[in-house]
Amino acid sequence: MAFNPLNWLLGLFSLDIAIDLGTANTLVYARGKGIVINEPSWVTIDKRLRQPLAIGLEAKEMVGRTPSSVIVVRPIRDGVISEFDVTQIMLEYFIGKVHEQSVVPLPRPRVIVGIPTGVTEVEKRAVYDAVMASGARQAFLIEEPIAAALGAGLPINEVRGSMVVDIGGGTTEVAVMSMSGVVASRSLRIAGDEMDQDIVQFMRNKYNLLIGEGVAEQTKWQIGSAYPLQPEKTMEIRGRNLVNGLPETVEVSSIEIREALSGSVQVIIDTVRDALDEIPPEIVADLMDIGICLAGGGALLQGLAERLTDELKLRVWVAEDPLTCVARGAAIVFEDFDILSRYLVGLERGSTRHHA
Ligand code: ADP
Ligand code: MG
């Protein structure tokens, strides 16, 4: 986004933040500043002290290396809060960090936070309550595909239809939007984490090599793909041989890893196709112009856009900076709050702490 002096000034004296509370990563976008927090949604807890030991990046680095007295918690599962207290601790810590980064004392923030499409009222309320409990002055909810579409610059306020496929850690969310709302959606519990597991399984089955999730994820980043690469790549993977128990290094190729990921990739393709089947032909025609936008970290899997383009006969493209799309898009609502607040989701009436 271009430098805007007014926003910069506002950023000094008020605090409007957008939060993307993902299963894999939590991002905080502060108005006038940009992305100020981008850390894994992981917390390690000392069981004996009943206290968090580390939050974010530091916690993720501990994974697979912790003593038995330490548990690793990923408080967001399938896009929704599964551990309320831990989520609150994590949010408090991240919002606190935003305050620390500031040269002037900041008031409590107004917060817009993303939620997956189709979550229950109870799940929405949990997100709202967690944000309020972690120190927000006001909290607003936005559906993640709407935020992703705003972040990707899609014309969702128009009558023309558009489509976003957001591939995160825990879930893949497919949404078709038109006239500022979601007209069809699909949610699938196969995304980045599942691909990591595919690689762990593959290494075990083919090479009797036990590898950690972190190593599997790095393998996916470096040589994972959904379409033939030119040239194909190789990589050395370290683990423990399951037969003799000794450390071992194995060289694998991108062709093998593509095969390992093929099942999960196929399920994602089938789900997108399924969503396409359901939408009216007018919107399909619109998509032939605009194409389908990929967002979320999974969009960075090499060759995924090409593969989808090939299979769906529609142009599939990756949003600019897909990992930050939801946070940036949610933050756009603050830029013209009176008009854009129509993208926000209300909580059901009759509740004691209505956000409006
Ligand atoms: P969430 O919204 O669930 O927090 P993100 O949108 O942050 O998820 O995406 C995280 C997922 O994206 C992880 O599974 C991560 O491994 C994956 N990812 C990130 N970069 C890449 C990459 N270059 N190639 C493949 N997958 C990637
Ligand atoms: Mg996400």
Short mmCIF file of C-alpha atoms and ligand atoms in Angstrom, two decimals:
data_model
loop_
_atom_site.label_atom_id
_atom_site.label_comp_id
_atom_site.label_asym_id
_atom_site.label_seq_id
_atom_site.Cartn_x
_atom_site.Cartn_y
_atom_site.Cartn_z
CA MET A 1 0.00 0.00 0.00
CA ALA A 2 1.29 3.48 -0.82
CA PHE A 3 2.44 5.74 1.99
CA ASN A 4 -0.43 7.80 3.26
CA PRO A 5 0.50 10.60 5.70
CA LEU A 6 -2.99 10.71 7.19
CA ASN A 7 -2.85 7.02 8.04
CA TRP A 8 0.59 7.44 9.46
CA LEU A 9 -0.65 10.21 11.74
CA LEU A 10 -3.69 8.18 12.79
CA GLY A 11 -1.40 5.27 13.52
CA LEU A 12 0.48 7.42 16.04
CA PHE A 13 -2.55 8.37 18.07
CA SER A 14 -5.00 5.53 17.73
CA LEU A 15 -4.69 1.87 17.28
CA ASP A 16 -6.71 0.01 14.69
CA ILE A 17 -5.49 -3.49 14.10
CA ALA A 18 -6.55 -6.42 11.98
CA ILE A 19 -5.77 -9.94 13.16
CA ASP A 20 -5.59 -13.09 11.08
CA LEU A 21 -5.89 -15.84 13.66
CA GLY A 22 -4.79 -18.79 11.57
CA THR A 23 -4.24 -22.44 12.44
CA ALA A 24 -0.61 -22.04 11.37
CA ASN A 25 0.20 -18.34 11.72
CA THR A 26 -1.17 -15.30 13.49
CA LEU A 27 -0.67 -11.96 11.77
CA VAL A 28 -1.36 -8.50 13.09
CA TYR A 29 -1.70 -5.55 10.75
CA ALA A 30 -1.59 -2.15 12.45
CA ARG A 31 -3.18 0.68 10.53
CA GLY A 32 -0.58 3.08 9.22
CA LYS A 33 2.23 0.61 9.95
CA GLY A 34 1.51 -2.60 8.06
CA ILE A 35 2.19 -6.13 9.28
CA VAL A 36 3.71 -5.81 12.75
CA ILE A 37 3.35 -9.41 13.98
CA ASN A 38 3.74 -12.54 11.89
CA GLU A 39 4.33 -15.57 14.06
CA PRO A 40 3.26 -19.20 14.30
CA SER A 41 0.06 -19.77 16.33
CA TRP A 42 1.87 -22.04 18.75
CA VAL A 43 2.28 -21.92 22.51
CA THR A 44 4.39 -24.15 24.73
CA ILE A 45 3.21 -24.64 28.28
CA ASP A 46 5.09 -25.86 31.34
CA LYS A 47 2.76 -28.44 32.84
CA ARG A 48 4.25 -28.21 36.32
CA LEU A 49 4.15 -24.43 36.58
CA ARG A 50 0.91 -24.27 34.54
CA GLN A 51 2.43 -21.33 32.70
CA PRO A 52 3.20 -20.54 29.09
CA LEU A 53 6.86 -21.05 28.36
CA ALA A 54 7.03 -19.58 24.89
CA ILE A 55 4.66 -18.11 22.33
CA GLY A 56 4.89 -17.82 18.56
CA LEU A 57 8.13 -18.48 16.71
CA GLU A 58 10.00 -19.39 19.87
CA ALA A 59 7.36 -22.02 20.69
CA LYS A 60 7.37 -23.51 17.20
CA GLU A 61 11.14 -23.90 17.33
CA MET A 62 10.75 -26.01 20.48
CA VAL A 63 8.48 -28.53 18.76
CA GLY A 64 9.89 -32.04 18.77
CA ARG A 65 12.56 -30.99 21.26
CA THR A 66 10.54 -30.49 24.44
CA PRO A 67 10.94 -32.49 27.68
CA SER A 68 7.88 -34.39 28.91
CA SER A 69 6.95 -31.60 31.31
CA VAL A 70 6.31 -29.24 28.40
CA ILE A 71 3.29 -29.47 26.12
CA VAL A 72 2.94 -27.81 22.75
CA VAL A 73 -0.47 -26.32 22.00
CA ARG A 74 -1.84 -25.05 18.72
CA PRO A 75 -4.91 -23.28 20.06
CA ILE A 76 -6.59 -22.78 16.69
CA ARG A 77 -7.89 -25.97 15.09
CA ASP A 78 -9.80 -26.18 11.84
CA GLY A 79 -9.88 -22.40 11.77
CA VAL A 80 -11.67 -22.02 15.09
CA ILE A 81 -10.57 -21.69 18.69
CA SER A 82 -10.11 -25.05 20.34
CA GLU A 83 -8.27 -23.79 23.42
CA PHE A 84 -9.85 -20.58 24.61
CA ASP A 85 -7.45 -19.71 27.44
CA VAL A 86 -4.37 -20.37 25.37
CA THR A 87 -5.73 -18.30 22.46
CA GLN A 88 -6.35 -15.43 24.84
CA ILE A 89 -2.82 -15.66 26.26
CA MET A 90 -1.39 -15.71 22.75
CA LEU A 91 -3.45 -12.71 21.61
CA GLU A 92 -2.61 -10.76 24.74
CA TYR A 93 1.06 -11.38 24.09
CA PHE A 94 0.88 -10.33 20.44
CA ILE A 95 -1.24 -7.22 21.12
CA GLY A 96 1.17 -6.36 23.96
CA LYS A 97 4.06 -6.61 21.52
CA VAL A 98 2.36 -4.12 19.18
CA HIS A 99 2.17 -1.70 22.11
CA GLU A 100 5.83 -2.24 22.98
CA GLN A 101 6.84 -1.39 19.43
CA SER A 102 5.23 2.03 19.71
CA VAL A 103 7.09 5.17 20.75
CA VAL A 104 3.99 6.82 22.20
CA PRO A 105 1.58 5.18 24.65
CA LEU A 106 -1.33 3.71 22.71
CA PRO A 107 -4.98 3.39 23.66
CA ARG A 108 -6.61 -0.02 23.60
CA PRO A 109 -7.12 -1.09 19.99
CA ARG A 110 -10.13 -1.51 17.78
CA VAL A 111 -9.71 -4.96 16.31
CA ILE A 112 -11.05 -6.67 13.20
CA VAL A 113 -10.47 -10.39 13.23
CA GLY A 114 -11.06 -12.99 10.54
CA ILE A 115 -13.29 -16.04 11.02
CA PRO A 116 -13.87 -18.91 8.58
CA THR A 117 -17.15 -18.99 6.65
CA GLY A 118 -19.85 -21.16 8.15
CA VAL A 119 -18.68 -21.23 11.74
CA THR A 120 -21.29 -21.52 14.49
CA GLU A 121 -22.54 -18.68 16.64
CA VAL A 122 -20.68 -20.17 19.61
CA GLU A 123 -17.42 -20.25 17.65
CA LYS A 124 -17.88 -16.65 16.52
CA ARG A 125 -18.53 -15.57 20.07
CA ALA A 126 -15.40 -17.39 21.26
CA VAL A 127 -13.28 -15.38 18.84
CA TYR A 128 -15.00 -12.15 19.81
CA ASP A 129 -14.60 -12.85 23.52
CA ALA A 130 -10.96 -13.87 23.17
CA VAL A 131 -10.16 -10.63 21.34
CA MET A 132 -12.02 -8.52 23.90
CA ALA A 133 -10.42 -10.38 26.81
CA SER A 134 -6.99 -9.76 25.40
CA GLY A 135 -7.42 -6.01 25.67
CA ALA A 136 -9.38 -4.76 22.66
CA ARG A 137 -11.58 -1.69 23.01
CA GLN A 138 -13.93 -2.94 20.28
CA ALA A 139 -13.92 -6.16 18.28
CA PHE A 140 -15.38 -6.86 14.85
CA LEU A 141 -15.52 -10.05 12.84
CA ILE A 142 -15.00 -10.52 9.12
CA GLU A 143 -15.30 -13.69 7.06
CA GLU A 144 -11.82 -14.74 5.97
CA PRO A 145 -12.57 -15.18 2.25
CA ILE A 146 -14.02 -11.66 2.15
CA ALA A 147 -10.87 -10.35 3.83
CA ALA A 148 -8.67 -12.40 1.49
CA ALA A 149 -10.57 -11.05 -1.53
CA LEU A 150 -10.17 -7.45 -0.30
CA GLY A 151 -6.48 -8.11 0.29
CA ALA A 152 -6.11 -9.58 -3.19
CA GLY A 153 -7.94 -6.64 -4.77
CA LEU A 154 -10.90 -8.64 -6.09
CA PRO A 155 -14.03 -6.67 -7.09
CA ILE A 156 -16.28 -8.32 -4.50
CA ASN A 157 -18.63 -5.34 -4.19
CA GLU A 158 -19.64 -5.71 -7.82
CA VAL A 159 -22.35 -7.90 -9.27
CA ARG A 160 -19.62 -9.98 -10.91
CA GLY A 161 -18.69 -13.15 -9.11
CA SER A 162 -15.22 -13.99 -7.85
CA MET A 163 -13.64 -16.97 -6.13
CA VAL A 164 -10.95 -17.40 -3.50
CA VAL A 165 -9.27 -20.64 -2.46
CA ASP A 166 -7.44 -20.08 0.83
CA ILE A 167 -5.09 -22.93 1.70
CA GLY A 168 -3.85 -22.57 5.26
CA GLY A 169 -2.32 -24.95 7.77
CA GLY A 170 -5.40 -26.78 9.02
CA THR A 171 -8.06 -26.00 6.44
CA THR A 172 -8.67 -25.13 2.84
CA GLU A 173 -11.52 -22.67 2.43
CA VAL A 174 -13.17 -22.25 -0.94
CA ALA A 175 -15.56 -19.32 -1.35
CA VAL A 176 -17.46 -17.78 -4.23
CA MET A 177 -18.44 -14.17 -3.68
CA SER A 178 -20.73 -11.76 -5.41
CA MET A 179 -22.32 -8.48 -4.39
CA SER A 180 -20.29 -8.22 -1.19
CA GLY A 181 -21.31 -11.60 0.16
CA VAL A 182 -20.39 -15.26 0.05
CA VAL A 183 -22.70 -17.18 -2.30
CA ALA A 184 -21.14 -20.63 -2.03
CA SER A 185 -18.42 -22.09 0.14
CA ARG A 186 -16.60 -25.29 1.00
CA SER A 187 -14.32 -26.04 3.90
CA LEU A 188 -11.89 -28.92 3.85
CA ARG A 189 -9.65 -30.21 6.63
CA ILE A 190 -6.86 -30.92 4.21
CA ALA A 191 -4.24 -28.21 3.80
CA GLY A 192 -0.60 -27.52 4.66
CA ASP A 193 -0.39 -29.65 7.83
CA GLU A 194 -1.79 -32.66 6.01
CA MET A 195 0.85 -32.25 3.30
CA ASP A 196 3.55 -32.29 5.99
CA GLN A 197 2.07 -35.53 7.31
CA ASP A 198 2.06 -36.96 3.77
CA ILE A 199 5.81 -36.37 3.62
CA VAL A 200 6.39 -37.93 7.06
CA GLN A 201 4.42 -41.03 5.95
CA PHE A 202 6.19 -41.23 2.63
CA MET A 203 9.66 -41.14 4.21
CA ARG A 204 8.64 -43.80 6.69
CA ASN A 205 7.12 -46.12 4.09
CA LYS A 206 9.71 -45.77 1.39
CA TYR A 207 12.94 -45.22 3.32
CA ASN A 208 12.14 -46.44 6.86
CA LEU A 209 13.13 -42.94 7.90
CA LEU A 210 11.44 -41.22 10.79
CA ILE A 211 11.45 -37.44 10.32
CA GLY A 212 9.99 -34.58 12.33
CA GLU A 213 7.10 -32.38 11.22
CA GLY A 214 9.42 -29.39 10.95
CA VAL A 215 11.72 -31.23 8.55
CA ALA A 216 8.71 -32.37 6.55
CA GLU A 217 7.46 -28.79 6.28
CA GLN A 218 10.86 -27.52 5.10
CA THR A 219 10.97 -30.29 2.52
CA LYS A 220 7.56 -29.18 1.25
CA TRP A 221 8.73 -25.55 1.00
CA GLN A 222 11.92 -26.42 -0.82
CA ILE A 223 11.00 -29.20 -3.20
CA GLY A 224 7.24 -29.80 -2.79
CA SER A 225 5.17 -29.28 -5.92
CA ALA A 226 1.89 -30.02 -7.65
CA TYR A 227 3.12 -29.84 -11.24
CA PRO A 228 6.34 -30.98 -12.95
CA LEU A 229 9.26 -28.65 -12.18
CA GLN A 230 11.85 -27.55 -14.66
CA PRO A 231 14.31 -28.66 -13.60
CA GLU A 232 13.28 -31.14 -10.92
CA LYS A 233 15.15 -30.73 -7.62
CA THR A 234 16.68 -32.92 -4.95
CA MET A 235 17.27 -32.44 -1.27
CA GLU A 236 18.92 -34.23 1.64
CA ILE A 237 16.59 -35.17 4.48
CA ARG A 238 17.78 -36.10 7.96
CA GLY A 239 16.01 -38.48 10.28
CA ARG A 240 16.31 -41.71 12.20
CA ASN A 241 16.39 -45.07 10.51
CA LEU A 242 13.51 -47.09 11.94
CA VAL A 243 15.26 -50.43 11.45
CA ASN A 244 18.61 -49.83 13.15
CA GLY A 245 17.65 -46.71 15.12
CA LEU A 246 20.60 -44.72 13.80
CA PRO A 247 20.70 -41.23 12.28
CA GLU A 248 20.58 -41.25 8.52
CA THR A 249 20.53 -38.79 5.62
CA VAL A 250 18.51 -39.65 2.53
CA GLU A 251 18.44 -37.80 -0.77
CA VAL A 252 14.94 -37.38 -2.20
CA SER A 253 13.71 -35.78 -5.40
CA SER A 254 10.89 -33.36 -6.08
CA ILE A 255 9.28 -36.09 -8.19
CA GLU A 256 8.98 -38.34 -5.16
CA ILE A 257 7.64 -35.55 -2.95
CA ARG A 258 5.10 -34.58 -5.61
CA GLU A 259 3.88 -38.16 -5.57
CA ALA A 260 3.70 -38.05 -1.76
CA LEU A 261 1.57 -34.88 -1.89
CA SER A 262 -0.60 -35.97 -4.80
CA GLY A 263 -3.46 -37.35 -2.71
CA SER A 264 -3.94 -34.14 -0.71
CA VAL A 265 -3.51 -31.97 -3.79
CA GLN A 266 -6.14 -34.03 -5.61
CA VAL A 267 -8.65 -33.62 -2.79
CA ILE A 268 -8.15 -29.84 -2.90
CA ILE A 269 -8.68 -29.83 -6.68
CA ASP A 270 -11.81 -31.98 -6.37
CA THR A 271 -13.24 -29.66 -3.73
CA VAL A 272 -12.73 -26.60 -5.92
CA ARG A 273 -14.34 -28.45 -8.83
CA ASP A 274 -17.23 -29.42 -6.61
CA ALA A 275 -17.78 -25.78 -5.61
CA LEU A 276 -17.65 -24.76 -9.29
CA ASP A 277 -20.34 -27.34 -10.09
CA GLU A 278 -22.70 -25.71 -7.68
CA ILE A 279 -22.49 -22.09 -8.77
CA PRO A 280 -24.76 -20.50 -11.37
CA PRO A 281 -23.43 -20.35 -14.95
CA GLU A 282 -23.38 -16.54 -14.91
CA ILE A 283 -20.80 -16.62 -12.15
CA VAL A 284 -18.80 -19.32 -13.92
CA ALA A 285 -18.70 -16.99 -16.92
CA ASP A 286 -17.42 -14.17 -14.67
CA LEU A 287 -14.68 -16.48 -13.38
CA MET A 288 -13.54 -17.05 -16.95
CA ASP A 289 -12.55 -13.37 -16.93
CA ILE A 290 -11.22 -12.92 -13.44
CA GLY A 291 -9.94 -16.41 -12.80
CA ILE A 292 -9.66 -18.05 -9.38
CA CYS A 293 -7.49 -16.45 -6.72
CA LEU A 294 -5.31 -18.59 -4.44
CA ALA A 295 -4.46 -17.28 -0.98
CA GLY A 296 -2.89 -18.64 2.22
CA GLY A 297 0.53 -20.21 2.59
CA GLY A 298 -0.50 -23.34 0.70
CA ALA A 299 -0.87 -21.19 -2.43
CA LEU A 300 2.94 -21.04 -2.44
CA LEU A 301 3.26 -24.76 -3.16
CA GLN A 302 5.21 -24.78 -6.42
CA GLY A 303 3.12 -25.47 -9.50
CA LEU A 304 -0.21 -25.49 -7.67
CA ALA A 305 -1.68 -22.65 -9.70
CA GLU A 306 -0.53 -24.27 -12.97
CA ARG A 307 -1.97 -27.61 -11.91
CA LEU A 308 -5.36 -26.09 -11.03
CA THR A 309 -5.40 -24.06 -14.25
CA ASP A 310 -4.77 -27.26 -16.17
CA GLU A 311 -7.45 -29.27 -14.43
CA LEU A 312 -10.18 -26.64 -14.15
CA LYS A 313 -9.72 -24.91 -17.51
CA LEU A 314 -9.86 -21.58 -15.70
CA ARG A 315 -6.98 -19.24 -15.03
CA VAL A 316 -5.86 -19.78 -11.44
CA TRP A 317 -3.50 -17.20 -9.97
CA VAL A 318 -1.75 -16.60 -6.66
CA ALA A 319 -2.60 -13.44 -4.72
CA GLU A 320 0.24 -11.06 -4.09
CA ASP A 321 1.86 -12.08 -0.81
CA PRO A 322 -0.73 -14.81 -0.11
CA LEU A 323 0.34 -15.32 3.51
CA THR A 324 -0.64 -11.75 4.48
CA CYS A 325 -3.72 -11.43 2.28
CA VAL A 326 -6.34 -11.91 5.02
CA ALA A 327 -4.68 -9.52 7.49
CA ARG A 328 -4.15 -6.82 4.85
CA GLY A 329 -7.69 -7.25 3.52
CA ALA A 330 -9.29 -7.04 6.97
CA ALA A 331 -7.31 -3.86 7.66
CA ILE A 332 -8.70 -2.23 4.51
CA VAL A 333 -12.09 -2.03 6.26
CA PHE A 334 -10.66 0.59 8.65
CA GLU A 335 -9.71 2.80 5.71
CA ASP A 336 -13.34 3.61 4.99
CA PHE A 337 -15.12 2.20 7.97
CA ASP A 338 -18.56 3.73 7.32
CA ILE A 339 -18.86 2.10 3.93
CA LEU A 340 -16.76 -1.02 4.34
CA SER A 341 -18.20 -2.05 7.70
CA ARG A 342 -20.94 -3.77 5.70
CA TYR A 343 -18.42 -6.55 5.18
CA LEU A 344 -18.35 -7.24 8.90
CA VAL A 345 -20.28 -10.11 10.45
CA GLY A 346 -22.66 -9.40 13.31
CA LEU A 347 -23.11 -11.55 16.34
CA GLU A 348 -26.62 -12.77 17.05
CA ARG A 349 -28.87 -10.39 18.90
CA GLY A 350 -29.89 -10.99 22.46
CA SER A 351 -26.36 -11.63 23.57
CA THR A 352 -25.06 -9.69 26.51
CA ARG A 353 -21.97 -8.35 24.79
CA HIS A 354 -23.06 -7.37 21.33
CA HIS A 355 -20.22 -5.73 19.48
CA ALA A 356 -22.16 -3.03 17.66
P1 ADP B 1 -3.31 -20.40 8.45
O1 ADP B 1 -4.18 -19.36 7.87
O2 ADP B 1 -4.00 -21.69 8.71
O3 ADP B 1 -2.55 -19.91 9.66
P2 ADP B 1 -1.28 -19.83 6.47
O4 ADP B 1 -2.05 -19.13 5.41
O5 ADP B 1 -0.41 -19.02 7.35
O6 ADP B 1 -2.22 -20.77 7.35
O7 ADP B 1 -0.41 -20.95 5.72
C1 ADP B 1 0.38 -21.84 6.45
C2 ADP B 1 0.66 -23.06 5.62
O8 ADP B 1 1.29 -22.66 4.40
C3 ADP B 1 1.62 -24.01 6.32
O9 ADP B 1 1.16 -25.34 6.16
C4 ADP B 1 2.91 -23.79 5.57
O10 ADP B 1 3.73 -24.95 5.56
C5 ADP B 1 2.40 -23.50 4.18
N1 ADP B 1 3.41 -22.81 3.37
C6 ADP B 1 4.06 -21.66 3.62
N2 ADP B 1 4.95 -21.38 2.66
C7 ADP B 1 4.88 -22.40 1.76
C8 ADP B 1 5.57 -22.73 0.55
N3 ADP B 1 6.52 -21.93 0.07
N4 ADP B 1 5.22 -23.87 -0.10
C9 ADP B 1 4.28 -24.67 0.39
N5 ADP B 1 3.59 -24.43 1.52
C10 ADP B 1 3.89 -23.31 2.21
MG MG B 2 -5.58 -18.38 7.02
#
